[in-house]
Amino acid sequence: GYQTPPPPVSSFSTHYPGNDKRYQKYLTDVRYSVRESLIRTIESGRITLRRKLPKSESLKDCMDRTIPYFTERIVPDALDQGKRVLISSSENAIRGLLMHLCEIPEDQISGLEIPNGLPLIFDLNSKCIKLLDDGTGRDPLEVYNFGKAANYLFRPCQAEDGSADEECDITFMSDYMAAADSSIVTNAEQEALDEIKQRGYGSEPAKVLTPVEMAAKE
């Protein structure tokens, strides 16, 4: 459920983020845990400090961390400046963001599935989700599983004046980007879109890097 976390993992579980060396190396803005530090000190026989990381969290817990960052940093620093934003994150973080953007009720959010590696485009003007057209003519809702709450993502969209958004479709037209003004779409953005189309954005699940993984690659 929205507020119900799964059972917590142990300090020695491979699923516990505290055992990921990348978190140990790159995470510096989280306070140390007395309990975890004591456990690791006893285990290693020498003083070892470990930070306090969650062993379990509900969707609400995840949103308590991510939504304030979205509203306090991403919105004023980027969206309000007319910039495009690419968010690459875990399935639960994306689910929580879509719950916030698409106003999905708490009792319905558990029915939302997020296809792996599929770009989801949120239109701020019409406040709806759009998808890139892969050129196959397939119905995305038949190809990808968005779960029982899919209707909240792909509901009828409205323009800023409240009228129906005629361009709001479940897919973008394949020639949409080709017709876009070059002053709006940068070369880097066009290259990223071309790469997404070449990969088929879902025929093979794309690897989505976490912030820690991105830092490790750098």
PDB file of N, CA and C in Angstrom, residues 5 63 66 79 105 119 137 142 148 150 200 214 217:
ATOM      1  N   PRO A   5       5.169  -0.054   4.393  1.00  0.00           N
ATOM      2  CA  PRO A   5       6.464  -0.494   3.859  1.00  0.00           C
ATOM      3  C   PRO A   5       6.584  -2.012   3.893  1.00  0.00           C
ATOM      4  N   MET A  63       8.223   9.392  -1.362  1.00  0.00           N
ATOM      5  CA  MET A  63       7.713  10.686  -1.827  1.00  0.00           C
ATOM      6  C   MET A  63       8.066  11.809  -0.864  1.00  0.00           C
ATOM      7  N   THR A  66      11.419  12.735  -2.292  1.00  0.00           N
ATOM      8  CA  THR A  66      11.561  13.153  -3.689  1.00  0.00           C
ATOM      9  C   THR A  66      10.673  14.334  -4.094  1.00  0.00           C
ATOM     10  N   LEU A  79      11.945  24.086 -14.627  1.00  0.00           N
ATOM     11  CA  LEU A  79      10.657  24.132 -15.329  1.00  0.00           C
ATOM     12  C   LEU A  79      10.127  25.563 -15.453  1.00  0.00           C
ATOM     13  N   PRO A 105      -5.106   8.895  -6.865  1.00  0.00           N
ATOM     14  CA  PRO A 105      -5.503   8.691  -5.465  1.00  0.00           C
ATOM     15  C   PRO A 105      -4.637   7.645  -4.769  1.00  0.00           C
ATOM     16  N   PRO A 119      10.595   5.865 -22.073  1.00  0.00           N
ATOM     17  CA  PRO A 119      10.502   7.307 -21.786  1.00  0.00           C
ATOM     18  C   PRO A 119       9.057   7.758 -21.649  1.00  0.00           C
ATOM     19  N   GLY A 137       3.230   1.552 -35.210  1.00  0.00           N
ATOM     20  CA  GLY A 137       1.775   1.621 -35.267  1.00  0.00           C
ATOM     21  C   GLY A 137       1.095   0.827 -34.171  1.00  0.00           C
ATOM     22  N   GLU A 142      -1.270  -1.835 -25.327  1.00  0.00           N
ATOM     23  CA  GLU A 142      -1.285  -3.263 -25.582  1.00  0.00           C
ATOM     24  C   GLU A 142       0.116  -3.855 -25.516  1.00  0.00           C
ATOM     25  N   LYS A 148      -3.511  -1.315 -13.645  1.00  0.00           N
ATOM     26  CA  LYS A 148      -4.917  -0.928 -13.595  1.00  0.00           C
ATOM     27  C   LYS A 148      -5.122   0.583 -13.499  1.00  0.00           C
ATOM     28  N   ALA A 150      -3.638   2.863 -15.296  1.00  0.00           N
ATOM     29  CA  ALA A 150      -3.159   3.521 -16.514  1.00  0.00           C
ATOM     30  C   ALA A 150      -4.061   4.665 -16.951  1.00  0.00           C
ATOM     31  N   GLY A 200      14.622   1.271 -29.422  1.00  0.00           N
ATOM     32  CA  GLY A 200      13.268   0.730 -29.373  1.00  0.00           C
ATOM     33  C   GLY A 200      12.578   1.009 -28.059  1.00  0.00           C
ATOM     34  N   MET A 214      25.816   6.896 -11.337  1.00  0.00           N
ATOM     35  CA  MET A 214      26.309   7.937 -12.220  1.00  0.00           C
ATOM     36  C   MET A 214      27.590   8.537 -11.661  1.00  0.00           C
ATOM     37  N   LYS A 217      30.503   6.194 -12.258  1.00  0.00           N
ATOM     38  CA  LYS A 217      31.002   6.204 -13.626  1.00  0.00           C
ATOM     39  C   LYS A 217      31.893   7.410 -13.873  1.00  0.00           C
TER      40      LYS A 217
END
